[in-house]
């Protein structure tokens, strides 16, 4: 596989504003993003997109990769009040047991591939049936666009906030912890070990993907944003 290198990232400056002002500003940004997402979903449901021009079918892969990168970079940073603990879905903190992802939310979804093997893909929630305890999700990748009906145990919600390593390091995955991480320039999650957690709010994780083509069974370190790293409940390989 070829890897994307030399990608420039914007520098995030944490200005010396009181935490309460930063918190209100981040809440307002999250509110605006939520409203825009609700409008997009409402338009989709209302059928305002014609069959000849649905967004994902006309989206080139390079554009999709750019949008995924932008989504990771604009994930809001959690800034709590003094003594306040990070909430569920902040960094490595999982969702609560009764959490239900909303339509439009991005998740890791375990689906069956064409060859019959199972894989974790990046997907978007379409709906959730409380009666059946199942989600309907769409594959985010237009090249394999397909709708899946999946049980809750096959869905992992993605983080909704970045954890700040400087104030909430406990909300991050730690070195050698087993995770599922989105492989760079793809829309699939694979098992990986944390090589280095983020040291600053704008940093990514450095991870080692399981890869039998290497002598030690792991790839060289690759960077993956907090947005696309979730817990792996499967046992670490021997």
CSV table of N, CA, C and O in Angstrom, one decimal, residues 18 21 23 26 38 42-43 47-48 52 54-55 59 71 82 95 112 131 161 181 197 211 229 232 236:
chain,number,residue,atom,x,y,z
A,18,UNK,N,-10.5,32.1,29.8
A,18,UNK,CA,-11.1,31.2,30.9
A,18,UNK,C,-11.7,30.0,30.4
A,18,UNK,O,-12.4,30.1,29.3
A,21,UNK,N,-15.4,30.3,29.0
A,21,UNK,CA,-15.6,31.0,27.7
A,21,UNK,C,-15.2,30.0,26.6
A,21,UNK,O,-16.0,29.9,25.6
A,23,UNK,N,-15.4,26.7,26.8
A,23,UNK,CA,-16.5,25.7,26.8
A,23,UNK,C,-17.7,26.2,26.1
A,23,UNK,O,-18.3,25.5,25.3
A,26,UNK,N,-17.0,26.3,22.3
A,26,UNK,CA,-17.0,24.9,21.8
A,26,UNK,C,-18.4,24.3,21.7
A,26,UNK,O,-18.8,23.7,20.7
A,38,UNK,N,-28.3,18.0,11.0
A,38,UNK,CA,-29.8,17.7,10.9
A,38,UNK,C,-30.4,18.1,9.6
A,38,UNK,O,-31.3,17.5,9.1
A,42,UNK,N,-32.3,15.7,7.1
A,42,UNK,CA,-33.7,16.0,6.7
A,42,UNK,C,-33.8,16.1,5.2
A,42,UNK,O,-34.8,15.6,4.6
A,43,UNK,N,-32.8,16.7,4.5
A,43,UNK,CA,-32.9,16.7,3.1
A,43,UNK,C,-32.8,15.4,2.4
A,43,UNK,O,-33.5,15.1,1.4
A,47,UNK,N,-35.8,13.3,0.3
A,47,UNK,CA,-35.6,13.0,-1.1
A,47,UNK,C,-35.2,14.1,-2.0
A,47,UNK,O,-35.4,14.1,-3.2
A,48,UNK,N,-34.6,15.1,-1.4
A,48,UNK,CA,-34.2,16.3,-2.2
A,48,UNK,C,-33.0,16.0,-3.1
A,48,UNK,O,-32.7,16.7,-4.0
A,52,UNK,N,-29.6,10.8,-9.7
A,52,UNK,CA,-28.4,11.0,-10.5
A,52,UNK,C,-27.3,11.8,-9.8
A,52,UNK,O,-26.2,11.9,-10.3
A,54,UNK,N,-26.7,11.8,-5.9
A,54,UNK,CA,-26.5,11.7,-4.4
A,54,UNK,C,-25.1,12.0,-4.1
A,54,UNK,O,-24.2,11.7,-4.8
A,55,UNK,N,-24.8,12.7,-2.9
A,55,UNK,CA,-23.4,13.1,-2.6
A,55,UNK,C,-22.4,12.1,-2.7
A,55,UNK,O,-21.3,12.3,-3.2
A,59,UNK,N,-19.0,11.6,-5.3
A,59,UNK,CA,-17.8,12.0,-4.5
A,59,UNK,C,-16.6,11.1,-4.9
A,59,UNK,O,-16.7,9.9,-4.8
A,71,UNK,N,-13.0,16.1,9.1
A,71,UNK,CA,-13.9,15.7,10.3
A,71,UNK,C,-13.0,15.4,11.5
A,71,UNK,O,-13.4,15.8,12.6
A,82,UNK,N,-13.2,22.9,36.4
A,82,UNK,CA,-12.3,22.4,37.3
A,82,UNK,C,-12.8,21.2,38.1
A,82,UNK,O,-13.9,21.2,38.6
A,95,UNK,N,-19.0,4.8,25.0
A,95,UNK,CA,-20.3,5.2,25.2
A,95,UNK,C,-20.9,4.5,26.4
A,95,UNK,O,-20.5,3.4,26.8
A,112,UNK,N,-20.1,-8.2,7.1
A,112,UNK,CA,-19.5,-9.3,6.3
A,112,UNK,C,-19.1,-8.8,4.9
A,112,UNK,O,-19.8,-8.1,4.2
A,131,UNK,N,-37.3,-1.7,19.0
A,131,UNK,CA,-38.0,-3.0,19.1
A,131,UNK,C,-37.1,-4.2,18.8
A,131,UNK,O,-37.1,-5.2,19.4
A,161,UNK,N,-15.7,14.0,21.2
A,161,UNK,CA,-14.7,15.0,21.6
A,161,UNK,C,-13.3,14.4,21.6
A,161,UNK,O,-13.1,13.3,21.8
A,181,UNK,N,-8.2,0.9,14.7
A,181,UNK,CA,-7.9,2.2,14.1
A,181,UNK,C,-8.2,2.2,12.6
A,181,UNK,O,-8.0,1.2,11.9
A,197,UNK,N,0.7,7.6,22.5
A,197,UNK,CA,-0.5,8.4,22.6
A,197,UNK,C,-0.2,9.9,22.2
A,197,UNK,O,0.9,10.3,22.2
A,211,UNK,N,0.2,-6.8,11.0
A,211,UNK,CA,0.5,-7.0,9.6
A,211,UNK,C,1.5,-8.2,9.6
A,211,UNK,O,2.7,-8.0,10.0
A,229,UNK,N,-10.0,6.2,16.4
A,229,UNK,CA,-9.4,5.1,17.2
A,229,UNK,C,-10.4,4.8,18.3
A,229,UNK,O,-10.9,5.6,19.0
A,232,UNK,N,-10.8,-2.0,21.2
A,232,UNK,CA,-11.0,-3.4,20.6
A,232,UNK,C,-11.2,-4.4,21.7
A,232,UNK,O,-10.3,-4.5,22.6
A,236,UNK,N,-5.6,-9.7,22.5
A,236,UNK,CA,-4.4,-9.4,21.7
A,236,UNK,C,-3.8,-10.7,21.3
A,236,UNK,O,-3.8,-11.7,22.0
